[in-house]
Each structure stands twice: as C-alpha cells, then as structure tokens.
Amino acid sequence: MKRAVAAVLLAATLGMLAVHCRSIARARVEIDLLGAELAGLRGAVDPAVPLAFGAPGGEDMPGYWQEEIGAYYRAQFCMAPVVLGGPTSGDTVLIVRPVAAAGGPAPVADTLCRWLGDRYEVLLLRRRARGRS
Amino acid sequence: MIAIVLGSIALSCLLAQQALRGLRCGAGLRLVVALVIAATLHGLLYLSALLAGCPFGALITAALIANGAALFAVVRRRRRIPQPTGLPAIDAADLAAAGYLLAATYLFTRSSIRWGGWDGWAIWNLHAEFLYWDRSWTNMFSGSIAWSHPDYPLLLPALIAMLWKGSGAVTPVVPVLVAYATLAAVMAVLYLALREGRPGWIGAAGMALAVDGRFIAQAASQYADTLLALFLLLAVVFIQRRRDGAADDVLAGLFAGSAMLVKNEGMAFFAVATAVLAVGAARDPARIGRFLLGAAVPLAATVLFKLRYAPVNDLIGNAGAQGAAVGMAAAAKVARHFATTAAGQLHGVLVLLLAGLLVAPRRLLSPALAAVAISVGVFLAAYLLSPYDLDWHLRASLDRLLHQVSPALAYLGAAALGDAAVASAGGPGGG
C-alpha cells in the first residue's frame, strides 16, 4: 500500500513537471523568429556567433529601465542580442524584433522602443567589441 | 546526441555508485551522490572539450564507451558476490517526503518562468549560450558585456550548454530541468543524509524546514545559488559524517572543491573549510591530505579558468573605486542587513539551529558548522570591498548568500537534534 502511494506521488510529481516544461517550451517561438532574423542578416553577420543580451553596444542599461526591460527580455529571450565577434572582426550588432509580431507585453515594448529611438527592426552598431585579444 | 549525453551520465552514475559501494549509507543517498558526481564530471568534460578545441560529440561518445566498458568490467568482477535484491522498504517518513516533493514541485512550477529571473537569463543562461557555440565561446569574456560577470565559474552554464548541445537546440526547457533537478537533489540529500542512523521524522522535518516556499522560488529562478547550496550541503554532510573515514574526507574535498566551479563564493568556502580542517589536522594529519585529494580536479579546473580566462572580479577590480564603504559604519550596516535578512528569510533554519544549540550544543558546534559560519563571515566581509552602493548591493544579493548556506545549516541543526534523540533513546548514535 505504501509503495503504491509513493508511486502515485512520484508519478504526480513527474507529470506536473512535464506539463510545466511543455508550457515553457510552447510559451513563445522567439528563438525561431530570432533565427529567421539572423538568417536575414546572413552576409553581414555570421548567425553562428554567440548571442548576448545587452543594451546597445553593450553599455549598461540605465537603472530605472532595468525592471521593465528585464521583464521584456524575460518574455523575449534574445530580443536584443549583442552579437560579439563574427566575421566582421568584432562589430557589435543589436537586433530588435517588432514587438507586436512577437506578442510581447505592449507597454514594456513601447518603453523599450522609445528608449531605442523608435527603431523596431535591426540595428547594426558598427562598434568594435572591446574583447580580449 | 541527447541519448549519448544522458547515457554517458547514467553509466557514469552507475560507475560512481559501484565505486561508492563501500560507503556505509543508504542506497538512495549513494545514488544521489553518484548522480551529482557524474553530472559534475560531465560538466567538466564539456568545458574540457571547449578548452581543448575538441569536438564534444566525439568526446562524449568516447566517454560513453569508456564508462560502459568500465562498468561492464566492474559488474563482471563482482558478479560472483551475492547482491542484495528487492526494493527498499517504505515508511511513513518516506511518504511524507514524497508528498513534500510533490508540493515543492507545484511551488516550483508556480515560480518558474521562461529563462528564469534576472541573473538567470542575464548571466547563467547567457554564459551557457556562449558555451553552446564552441568555435567562439571566448567572446563571453569581452569587455562589452562585462556586466554579465564573465569571471563567474562555468559549471552551471556548462551543464546547460552540454544538454543544449545534446538536444541540438537552445531550448528554455533545459535550464528549467537543471534548476528542478538541483532543487530535488538538495531535498533528497537533506532527507536521506538526515535519516542516516536517525529517526525518519528528523529527515522529513529538516527537509521541510530548510526547503520552504522562498527557497523553492529562488531555486526556480535558474540562478547558480541553489547548485552552490547543493555542493555546500554535500561538503558539510561528508565533513560532519566521519563514518567511513577516508571516503568521507575525499568526498568532502570533492564537493567543497566543486563549489568553486559554481560561484566565487565557493572558493571562499573551500578556503575556509580547508583551513578549518587543517586546524584540526593535528589529531589526524592525513585527513587534510585526503580532503585535498578529493578537491584536486575541481581545484585544478578553477585555477586554470581563473588564471587563463576569467577577467578580474568586479569586487576585487573595482574595490574602492567609488569610495568603498570600509569602516565601522559600513560594517554595522552589513551586520544590520544580515540580521534582518536572516530573521526574515531563515525561519525554519534558525529554529533548527536554536533547538540544536539548546538540546545538543556539543554536537552542533562542530568543524562543519565552523566552516559554514566563517564562510558567511567572509561573504559579509566582501561587502566592505563593494564598489557599489552598499544598500543596493546588500538588497540585491544578501538573500542569495543565505540561500546558499541554508540547507547546510539546516542539516547541521537537524542532525544535532536527531543525534540527541537517538542518544536519549539509547540508540547507536548515543553517548
């Protein structure tokens, strides 16, 4: 009897975890969208370089923006990746996806876009990364 | 390739289980310890592939074959020895623990969000994504993203990147599963280690008091603090245990050393634990040698990473840059924050520690407790070097420092209580 109860409890635990993982996996398709955007940049930037989050040019985000932008990023992982390195000797690239298409939270998205100067699409910041040699 | 990665981890776990057969503990604790060792070694294997510039696919396939061959040889040699059969008995405490795991899973899913909390995506998953790209992963050390703390150790990102590499995609499910597995391992170690020679209720109570809703929410954030908490807990369990002599010391060293692979605080803990054991080494000089032997591999990996790749830590590099708040006022502020945060956050742990202090002070006041307490002191002292606004820095991170040590402290308090209960009942732990 005790063994059966334990089995039920463990099965319920694993089931709950599986349902959660499924919802996490289905929450957004931004990685695919991002991949498509990167594919659109092929020729300018190697899509196979590491992606990093960051403010334009990797500068620190103004503190008072952080929570809003953080919420936005959390919803949109890789929303504004800074691509470091790549075939063009370390240019920094900022990619911003149209918010509405990605279904992000609108007020936060508006804020972010205002901060970025209403540029919704792709920004290529020709700034050499200050990486290690 | 995910099957190869998981298969290699599973075989490595079985191999570690075989190596730990001499350990006088329950099969459950042995399994969890073996699993943690296997996962840690695979994280290091992934980092090694990156450092050596060798394709991970080939390396993990070789590891799978090597693990399988070694396991086959071990099992074949031991086949003649009669093995215990049948499933272990289940009692009421086990059911309570399983029920609590279910409740914890529910709370975890309520708190868990895609890509985790702020540091989850901005540091740990970000580093993992760099490690996913094996051709240019060192770009993560660029000064352009210095805010992402590229000096932080890489075990957690390596584990995530390895599973991404195995599955062939950067999926948000992997960090969730790694965070959940870490939480479950903390709960399992607490429960199973506390049950060693003690009443079942002490295991269930100790686990429930240490792993409360706040702890679970923090674990769901996908930060590295819970993985560090797991290693500190395991190190403390084996420092305290002293049941199997040499094996306990080596495992204590391995886990204390592995803490260095997770966060910089792990280095402080390792240094303190080594010093504490060295002080007590007069009676047993070989102990410190065995401890360092266990820590050799993670120590070497940490030294290599810190010397060759990691930029200077912001606390060290910028100390005093903004007029570091060194002095009595700053120390008083840190102490005040510590007291209020601990009182607000560690209810269950404080109950266990106070009860242990009242009921069994001599059992509680041990080298393991000294190692944790002094480490906390070192963590707090580091705030005095902070180049940031001290209030902000304390608010932003002190709760996570307490998160890191709370399972270890809960274990020590509950173990003292359990030992006292056994002693009063005239059991094997008495005296």
XYZ file of C-alpha atoms in Angstrom, chain B:
431
model
C 23.033 13.112 -29.409
C 20.971 13.718 -26.271
C 20.723 9.950 -25.803
C 24.523 9.701 -25.848
C 24.879 12.543 -23.317
C 22.244 11.142 -20.958
C 23.530 7.604 -21.474
C 27.055 8.645 -20.587
C 25.811 10.441 -17.460
C 23.740 7.394 -16.480
C 26.642 4.969 -16.979
C 28.959 7.320 -15.129
C 26.432 7.474 -12.299
C 26.252 3.667 -12.119
C 30.035 3.537 -12.147
C 30.248 6.068 -9.320
C 27.678 4.018 -7.424
C 29.899 0.988 -7.771
C 32.888 2.996 -6.579
C 30.873 4.151 -3.572
C 29.688 0.688 -2.618
C 31.925 0.709 0.435
C 30.188 3.801 1.749
C 28.022 2.815 4.688
C 24.914 4.706 3.740
C 21.538 4.009 2.227
C 21.195 3.201 -1.453
C 19.229 6.405 -2.032
C 21.945 8.712 -0.721
C 24.576 6.762 -2.639
C 22.555 7.170 -5.830
C 22.125 10.931 -5.385
C 25.821 11.390 -4.566
C 26.786 9.318 -7.610
C 24.463 11.331 -9.815
C 25.900 14.646 -8.631
C 29.445 13.369 -9.224
C 28.523 12.132 -12.704
C 26.844 15.409 -13.659
C 29.785 17.439 -12.335
C 32.304 15.357 -14.251
C 30.283 15.737 -17.438
C 30.117 19.491 -16.974
C 33.900 19.474 -16.649
C 34.129 17.224 -19.692
C 32.164 19.746 -21.714
C 34.437 22.563 -20.551
C 37.463 20.433 -21.367
C 36.186 19.933 -24.903
C 35.861 23.694 -25.287
C 39.278 24.411 -23.818
C 40.967 21.744 -25.911
C 39.072 22.740 -29.033
C 37.983 19.155 -29.493
C 34.524 18.227 -30.850
C 32.175 17.444 -27.978
C 30.340 14.775 -29.973
C 33.476 12.685 -30.297
C 34.456 13.259 -26.679
C 31.072 12.316 -25.218
C 30.887 9.218 -27.419
C 34.317 8.182 -26.176
C 33.150 8.858 -22.608
C 30.064 6.728 -23.161
C 32.147 3.825 -24.433
C 34.723 4.195 -21.653
C 32.037 4.367 -18.970
C 30.248 1.344 -20.434
C 33.435 -0.699 -20.626
C 34.470 0.218 -17.084
C 31.024 -0.581 -15.740
C 30.985 -3.904 -17.577
C 34.355 -4.817 -16.074
C 33.279 -3.844 -12.569
C 29.973 -5.695 -12.754
C 31.621 -8.775 -14.241
C 34.155 -8.855 -11.436
C 31.510 -8.511 -8.787
C 29.014 -10.930 -10.239
C 30.243 -13.706 -8.001
C 29.462 -11.681 -4.895
C 25.821 -12.105 -3.843
C 23.994 -8.816 -4.317
C 21.055 -7.646 -2.213
C 17.805 -7.943 -4.101
C 14.365 -6.369 -3.765
C 13.208 -2.817 -3.301
C 13.880 -0.977 -0.034
C 11.050 -0.738 2.478
C 8.991 2.453 2.540
C 7.832 4.040 5.777
C 5.641 6.976 6.751
C 8.555 9.429 6.644
C 9.313 8.406 3.060
C 5.706 9.077 2.106
C 5.811 12.440 3.845
C 8.980 13.299 1.942
C 7.451 12.213 -1.376
C 4.359 14.301 -0.608
C 6.530 17.292 0.184
C 8.412 16.813 -3.079
C 5.084 16.954 -4.896
C 4.158 20.170 -3.061
C 7.591 21.621 -3.790
C 7.190 20.748 -7.455
C 3.894 22.606 -7.528
C 5.507 25.687 -5.945
C 8.428 25.391 -8.348
C 6.144 25.391 -11.378
C 4.284 28.413 -9.988
C 7.536 30.388 -9.690
C 9.378 29.098 -12.732
C 9.362 31.363 -15.755
C 10.882 31.066 -19.175
C 14.628 31.738 -18.965
C 14.424 32.389 -15.230
C 14.917 35.511 -13.155
C 17.140 38.459 -13.961
C 20.501 36.788 -13.315
C 19.122 33.584 -14.770
C 18.944 34.991 -18.265
C 21.451 37.830 -17.951
C 24.273 35.726 -16.517
C 23.826 31.985 -16.311
C 21.780 31.196 -19.423
C 23.701 33.841 -21.318
C 27.020 32.201 -20.431
C 25.517 28.851 -21.348
C 24.617 30.207 -24.752
C 28.183 31.322 -25.311
C 29.416 27.880 -24.294
C 26.994 26.354 -26.784
C 28.995 27.916 -29.598
C 32.257 26.061 -29.339
C 34.077 27.996 -32.045
C 33.838 31.399 -30.455
C 32.783 30.873 -26.845
C 35.615 33.041 -25.510
C 33.710 36.068 -26.812
C 31.900 35.895 -23.483
C 34.984 37.451 -21.896
C 34.568 40.600 -23.964
C 34.555 43.807 -22.000
C 31.406 44.753 -23.929
C 29.375 42.516 -21.672
C 31.387 42.887 -18.502
C 28.083 43.444 -16.715
C 27.361 39.743 -17.229
C 30.187 38.844 -14.810
C 32.325 36.766 -17.163
C 34.606 35.906 -14.255
C 31.932 33.685 -12.741
C 32.746 29.965 -12.809
C 31.184 27.921 -15.563
C 29.882 24.614 -14.212
C 26.180 25.523 -14.363
C 26.412 27.110 -17.840
C 28.440 24.099 -18.985
C 25.771 21.671 -17.805
C 23.077 23.653 -19.595
C 25.167 24.071 -22.757
C 26.000 20.380 -22.764
C 22.323 19.432 -22.703
C 21.562 22.035 -25.374
C 24.338 20.595 -27.485
C 22.955 17.135 -26.918
C 19.434 18.134 -27.849
C 20.676 20.202 -30.776
C 18.805 23.361 -29.811
C 18.875 26.202 -27.311
C 15.625 25.339 -25.598
C 14.311 27.039 -22.440
C 13.248 23.673 -21.038
C 16.831 22.659 -20.260
C 17.566 25.394 -17.672
C 14.204 24.641 -16.057
C 15.048 20.947 -15.762
C 18.542 21.677 -14.462
C 17.092 24.038 -11.843
C 14.477 21.471 -10.843
C 16.999 18.632 -10.662
C 19.184 20.778 -8.433
C 16.291 21.566 -6.101
C 15.271 17.903 -5.973
C 18.867 16.905 -5.227
C 19.067 19.382 -2.320
C 15.843 17.956 -0.905
C 16.964 14.364 -1.410
C 20.365 14.904 0.191
C 18.814 16.683 3.165
C 16.242 13.961 3.712
C 18.460 10.964 3.075
C 21.525 12.254 4.926
C 19.457 13.248 7.946
C 17.920 9.779 8.014
C 21.304 8.093 8.329
C 21.059 6.483 11.782
C 18.379 8.929 12.870
C 14.584 8.806 13.093
C 12.689 9.286 9.851
C 10.811 12.300 11.120
C 14.025 14.264 11.536
C 14.765 13.833 7.839
C 11.314 14.952 6.734
C 11.195 17.844 9.210
C 14.711 19.028 8.406
C 13.982 18.979 4.687
C 10.659 20.803 5.026
C 12.069 23.490 7.328
C 15.060 24.160 5.079
C 13.301 23.998 1.726
C 10.436 26.402 2.224
C 8.473 28.411 -0.313
C 11.097 31.132 -0.523
C 13.870 28.630 -1.119
C 11.838 26.921 -3.847
C 11.064 30.216 -5.585
C 14.756 31.093 -5.549
C 15.623 27.660 -6.942
C 13.135 28.211 -9.773
C 14.895 31.450 -10.748
C 17.616 29.439 -12.544
C 20.387 31.175 -10.604
C 23.518 29.253 -9.625
C 22.920 29.736 -5.903
C 20.956 26.520 -5.498
C 23.659 24.449 -7.186
C 26.186 26.055 -4.858
C 23.880 25.275 -1.928
C 23.853 21.632 -3.038
C 27.648 21.409 -3.057
C 27.993 23.186 0.281
C 25.403 20.828 1.753
C 27.180 17.733 0.421
C 30.556 19.013 1.627
C 29.137 19.642 5.097
C 27.440 16.231 5.188
C 30.730 14.480 4.481
C 32.835 16.729 6.722
C 30.395 16.012 9.542
C 29.816 12.353 8.799
C 33.149 10.689 9.587
C 31.596 7.268 9.273
C 33.731 5.862 6.524
C 36.967 7.676 7.303
C 38.953 8.171 4.129
C 35.960 8.030 1.779
C 34.133 10.755 3.728
C 37.169 13.024 3.596
C 37.719 12.541 -0.133
C 34.041 13.178 -0.876
C 34.048 16.256 1.371
C 37.004 17.573 -0.608
C 35.372 16.736 -3.918
C 32.181 18.613 -3.093
C 33.874 21.556 -1.377
C 36.148 21.796 -4.407
C 33.230 21.522 -6.819
C 31.621 24.504 -5.086
C 34.435 26.555 -6.612
C 33.206 25.565 -10.062
C 29.811 27.132 -9.431
C 30.316 30.575 -7.902
C 33.127 32.645 -6.481
C 31.635 32.203 -3.014
C 32.534 28.530 -3.417
C 36.201 29.499 -3.415
C 35.775 31.273 -0.088
C 34.027 28.216 1.340
C 36.724 25.868 0.064
C 39.498 28.012 1.548
C 37.711 28.257 4.888
C 36.857 24.538 5.015
C 40.470 23.658 4.203
C 41.714 25.979 6.942
C 39.239 24.597 9.489
C 40.236 21.021 8.702
C 43.914 21.975 8.776
C 43.491 23.398 12.276
C 42.062 20.102 13.420
C 44.629 18.112 11.478
C 46.959 17.747 14.445
C 44.989 14.716 15.572
C 44.572 13.287 12.083
C 47.110 14.796 9.668
C 46.110 12.506 6.815
C 42.613 13.957 6.807
C 43.579 17.213 5.174
C 45.543 15.294 2.561
C 42.513 13.188 1.674
C 40.331 16.304 1.571
C 42.722 17.998 -0.847
C 42.979 14.822 -2.909
C 39.221 14.889 -3.400
C 39.366 18.542 -4.388
C 42.276 18.143 -6.803
C 40.355 18.044 -10.080
C 37.944 20.931 -9.411
C 40.771 22.933 -7.873
C 42.910 22.479 -10.980
C 39.979 23.418 -13.235
C 39.289 26.534 -11.162
C 42.918 27.651 -11.198
C 43.097 27.154 -14.967
C 39.896 29.119 -15.537
C 40.807 31.963 -13.226
C 44.370 32.345 -14.437
C 43.853 31.852 -18.148
C 40.358 33.060 -18.981
C 38.430 34.896 -16.289
C 38.676 38.677 -16.096
C 39.199 40.268 -12.723
C 36.201 40.064 -10.440
C 34.327 43.346 -10.127
C 34.561 43.372 -6.333
C 38.337 42.969 -6.456
C 38.995 45.003 -9.583
C 36.901 47.963 -8.533
C 37.375 47.861 -4.792
C 37.405 51.390 -3.564
C 36.676 52.811 -6.993
C 33.645 54.609 -5.652
C 34.965 55.147 -2.191
C 34.499 51.659 -0.809
C 32.399 51.784 2.285
C 35.064 50.449 4.547
C 34.716 51.302 8.204
C 32.606 50.776 11.238
C 29.514 52.358 9.761
C 29.613 50.063 6.764
C 30.272 47.031 8.946
C 27.329 47.984 11.142
C 25.142 48.351 8.079
C 26.181 44.922 6.785
C 25.515 43.386 10.191
C 22.101 45.048 10.386
C 21.131 43.835 6.926
C 22.376 40.357 7.762
C 20.354 40.178 10.963
C 17.137 41.415 9.386
C 17.513 39.284 6.259
C 18.349 36.154 8.221
C 15.462 36.715 10.610
C 13.069 37.296 7.740
C 14.279 34.529 5.493
C 15.621 31.625 7.514
C 12.779 30.886 9.928
C 12.995 27.118 9.682
C 16.778 27.033 9.657
C 17.017 29.301 12.703
C 14.527 27.126 14.571
C 16.640 24.060 13.854
C 19.891 25.796 14.834
C 18.489 27.230 18.057
C 16.889 23.925 19.016
C 20.151 22.134 18.231
C 22.074 24.648 20.316
C 19.746 24.155 23.273
C 19.416 20.384 23.083
C 22.775 19.235 21.762
C 25.304 22.091 21.723
C 28.351 19.838 21.607
C 27.030 18.013 18.575
C 26.101 21.219 16.794
C 29.323 23.117 17.414
C 31.493 21.190 15.000
C 34.195 21.870 12.370
C 31.497 21.737 9.691
C 29.486 24.475 11.415
C 32.677 26.490 11.871
C 33.395 26.184 8.139
C 29.923 27.452 7.191
C 29.817 30.205 9.825
C 33.267 31.546 8.953
C 32.369 31.399 5.257
C 29.314 33.538 5.946
C 31.611 35.962 7.749
C 33.884 36.086 4.699
C 30.888 36.654 2.406
C 29.781 39.542 4.605
C 33.288 40.999 4.795
C 33.387 41.059 0.982
C 30.624 43.681 1.057
C 33.093 46.058 2.651
C 35.042 45.986 -0.624
C 31.954 46.687 -2.679
C 32.394 49.398 -5.294
C 28.603 49.663 -5.492
C 26.103 51.427 -3.327
C 26.218 49.254 -0.226
C 22.482 49.301 0.457
C 21.718 48.285 -3.108
C 24.379 45.597 -3.094
C 23.103 44.115 0.151
C 19.495 44.221 -1.000
C 20.424 42.625 -4.313
C 22.453 39.701 -3.056
C 22.408 39.032 0.674
C 19.286 36.877 0.470
C 21.051 34.676 -2.062
C 24.093 34.265 0.162
C 21.786 32.985 2.877
C 20.077 30.759 0.318
C 23.453 29.180 -0.415
C 24.164 28.191 3.170
C 20.670 27.471 4.454
C 20.486 23.740 3.551
C 23.896 23.114 5.132
C 22.907 24.976 8.294
C 19.558 23.175 8.435
C 21.335 19.852 8.080
C 23.686 20.637 10.955
C 20.863 21.760 13.249
C 18.577 18.855 12.411
C 21.414 16.314 12.620
C 22.304 17.529 16.109
C 18.670 17.211 17.161
C 18.369 13.765 15.600
C 21.561 12.521 17.218
C 20.362 13.798 20.572
C 17.035 11.993 20.088
C 18.857 8.759 19.270
C 21.160 9.202 22.263
C 18.278 9.799 24.637
C 16.606 6.645 23.322
C 19.844 4.725 23.910
C 20.370 4.083 20.199
C 23.546 3.621 18.203
C 24.217 7.296 17.958
C 24.170 7.695 21.712
C 26.943 8.714 24.029
